[in-house]
Coordinates of C-alpha atoms in Angstrom, one line a residue:
M987 CA 0.0 0.0 0.0
E988 CA 1.3 3.4 -1.0
T989 CA 0.4 6.5 0.9
R990 CA -1.5 9.0 -1.3
I991 CA -0.3 12.1 0.7
N992 CA 1.7 12.6 3.8
W993 CA -1.0 14.6 5.6
M994 CA 1.4 15.3 8.5
G995 CA 3.8 16.9 6.1
T996 CA 1.3 19.4 4.8
E997 CA 0.6 22.8 6.4
V998 CA -3.2 22.2 6.4
G999 CA -2.9 18.6 7.6
S1000 CA -0.6 19.3 10.4
K1001 CA -2.6 22.2 11.6
W1002 CA -5.9 20.3 11.4
A1003 CA -4.4 17.4 13.3
K1004 CA -3.0 19.7 16.1
Y1005 CA -6.6 20.9 16.7
I1006 CA -8.1 17.5 16.7
I1007 CA -5.4 16.1 19.0
S1008 CA -5.7 19.1 21.3
S1009 CA -9.5 18.6 21.5
N1010 CA -8.9 14.9 22.3
K1011 CA -7.2 16.0 25.6
V1012 CA -10.6 16.8 27.0
I1013 CA -11.6 13.1 26.4
T1014 CA -8.4 11.6 27.7
D1015 CA -8.6 13.8 30.8
S1016 CA -12.2 12.9 31.4
A1017 CA -13.6 10.3 33.8
L1018 CA -14.4 7.9 31.0
P1019 CA -12.3 4.8 31.9
K1020 CA -9.1 4.5 29.9
A1021 CA -9.9 0.8 29.0
V1022 CA -13.2 1.9 27.5
Q1023 CA -11.3 4.7 25.5
E1024 CA -8.9 2.2 24.0
L1025 CA -11.5 -0.4 23.2
V1026 CA -13.6 2.2 21.4
K1027 CA -10.7 3.4 19.4
I1028 CA -9.8 -0.2 18.4
R1029 CA -13.4 -1.1 17.5
A1030 CA -14.1 1.9 15.3
S1031 CA -10.8 1.5 13.6
Q1032 CA -11.7 -2.2 12.9
I1033 CA -15.0 -1.2 11.4
N1034 CA -13.5 1.5 9.2
G1035 CA -10.5 -0.7 8.1
C1036 CA -8.0 1.8 9.4
G1037 CA -4.6 0.0 9.6
G1038 CA -2.8 3.1 10.9
C1039 CA -5.2 3.6 13.8
L1040 CA -5.4 -0.1 14.5
D1041 CA -1.6 -0.3 14.7
M1042 CA -1.5 2.7 17.0
H1043 CA -4.3 1.8 19.4
T1044 CA -3.7 -1.9 19.8
K1045 CA 0.0 -1.2 20.6
D1046 CA -0.9 1.7 22.9
A1047 CA -3.5 -0.5 24.7
A1048 CA -1.0 -3.3 25.2
A1049 CA 1.6 -0.8 26.4
A1050 CA -1.0 0.5 28.9
G1051 CA -1.4 -3.0 30.3
E1052 CA -4.5 -4.2 28.4
S1053 CA -4.5 -8.0 27.9
M1054 CA -3.9 -9.5 24.4
V1055 CA -7.0 -11.5 24.8
R1056 CA -9.2 -8.4 25.2
I1057 CA -7.4 -6.6 22.4
N1058 CA -7.7 -9.5 20.0
L1059 CA -11.4 -10.2 20.8
V1060 CA -12.7 -6.6 20.2
G1061 CA -13.9 -7.5 16.7
A1062 CA -16.1 -10.3 18.2
W1063 CA -17.1 -8.5 21.4
R1064 CA -20.7 -9.7 21.3
E1065 CA -19.5 -13.4 21.3
T1066 CA -17.1 -13.1 24.2
T1067 CA -17.2 -12.9 28.0
V1068 CA -14.1 -10.8 28.6
Y1069 CA -15.8 -7.3 28.6
T1070 CA -17.8 -5.6 31.4
E1071 CA -21.4 -4.6 30.8
A1072 CA -20.2 -1.0 30.7
E1073 CA -17.6 -1.8 28.0
R1074 CA -20.1 -3.8 26.0
A1075 CA -22.5 -0.8 26.1
A1076 CA -19.7 1.5 24.9
L1077 CA -18.8 -0.9 22.1
E1078 CA -22.4 -1.1 21.0
L1079 CA -22.6 2.7 20.9
T1080 CA -19.3 2.7 18.9
D1081 CA -20.7 0.2 16.4
Q1082 CA -23.9 2.1 15.9
G1083 CA -22.2 5.5 15.8
T1084 CA -19.6 4.3 13.3
R1085 CA -22.0 2.5 11.0
L1086 CA -24.4 5.4 10.5
A1087 CA -25.0 4.6 6.9
D1088 CA -26.1 1.1 7.8
S1089 CA -29.0 2.2 10.0
S1090 CA -30.9 5.2 11.3
G1091 CA -28.2 6.0 13.9
I1092 CA -28.0 5.2 17.6
T1093 CA -31.0 3.3 18.9
D1094 CA -32.8 4.5 22.0
E1095 CA -32.0 1.1 23.6
A1096 CA -28.3 1.4 23.0
W1097 CA -28.2 5.0 24.3
A1098 CA -30.2 4.0 27.5
N1099 CA -28.0 1.0 28.1
A1100 CA -24.8 3.2 27.9
A1101 CA -26.4 5.8 30.1
K1102 CA -26.9 3.2 32.8
H1103 CA -23.1 2.8 33.0
F1104 CA -21.8 6.3 32.4
D1105 CA -22.8 9.8 33.8
E1106 CA -23.5 12.7 31.5
D1107 CA -19.9 13.9 31.3
Q1108 CA -18.7 10.4 30.5
M1109 CA -21.4 9.9 27.9
M1110 CA -20.3 13.2 26.2
A1111 CA -16.7 12.0 26.4
L1112 CA -17.8 8.7 24.8
V1113 CA -19.7 10.5 22.0
A1114 CA -16.8 12.9 21.4
L1115 CA -14.3 9.9 21.3
I1116 CA -16.4 8.1 18.7
C1117 CA -16.5 11.2 16.6
T1118 CA -12.8 11.8 16.9
I1119 CA -11.6 8.3 16.1
N1120 CA -14.0 8.2 13.1
A1121 CA -12.5 11.4 11.9
F1122 CA -8.9 10.1 12.2
N1123 CA -10.0 6.7 10.6
R1124 CA -11.4 8.5 7.6
L1125 CA -8.3 10.7 7.2
N1126 CA -6.0 7.7 7.3
V1127 CA -8.2 5.5 5.0
I1128 CA -8.7 8.3 2.4
T1129 CA -4.9 9.1 2.4
R1130 CA -3.9 5.4 2.6
T1131 CA -1.8 5.9 5.7
P1132 CA -0.5 2.4 6.4
G1133 CA -0.1 0.6 9.8
G1134 CA 2.9 -1.3 11.0
D1135 CA 5.6 1.2 12.0
Y1136 CA 4.0 2.8 15.0
Q1137 CA 5.8 2.7 18.4
P1138 CA 3.8 3.2 21.6
G1139 CA 3.9 6.8 22.8
Q1140 CA 5.1 8.1 19.4
Q1141 CA 4.2 11.7 18.9
F1142 CA 2.9 12.7 15.5
I1143 CA 2.7 16.5 15.8

């Protein structure tokens, strides 16, 4: 796979990424559990086929202490027993929020289930995270940014 454009090497791309990464600090600093944050990033990246983001977030999750079993099973989360009810609710919201074209959006049932596990600030952090990772997935897929070379903790900007 050959990259179409090095978005980090362009003025517009690097500026845009700085703003998105900066806005992401609100999410990472929130009370939304870090394990949920990593699982959501991995799941959305799987759905979107984003090798660059999958490379980054699976390695970052492992470096943060997440088990390989949980990382490897995210794609089949419905058929496993390794995730908490709260994590499962977040993954369902991620699936529905990422596959907007496949349905009419987030069901009331999925929203209510997630709201049982997360307070309003955590819910907003979860929604913002789903939006942010989908934006980065789309950027990387459109520009064909490959995965494979990421090192945990690597800074892009």
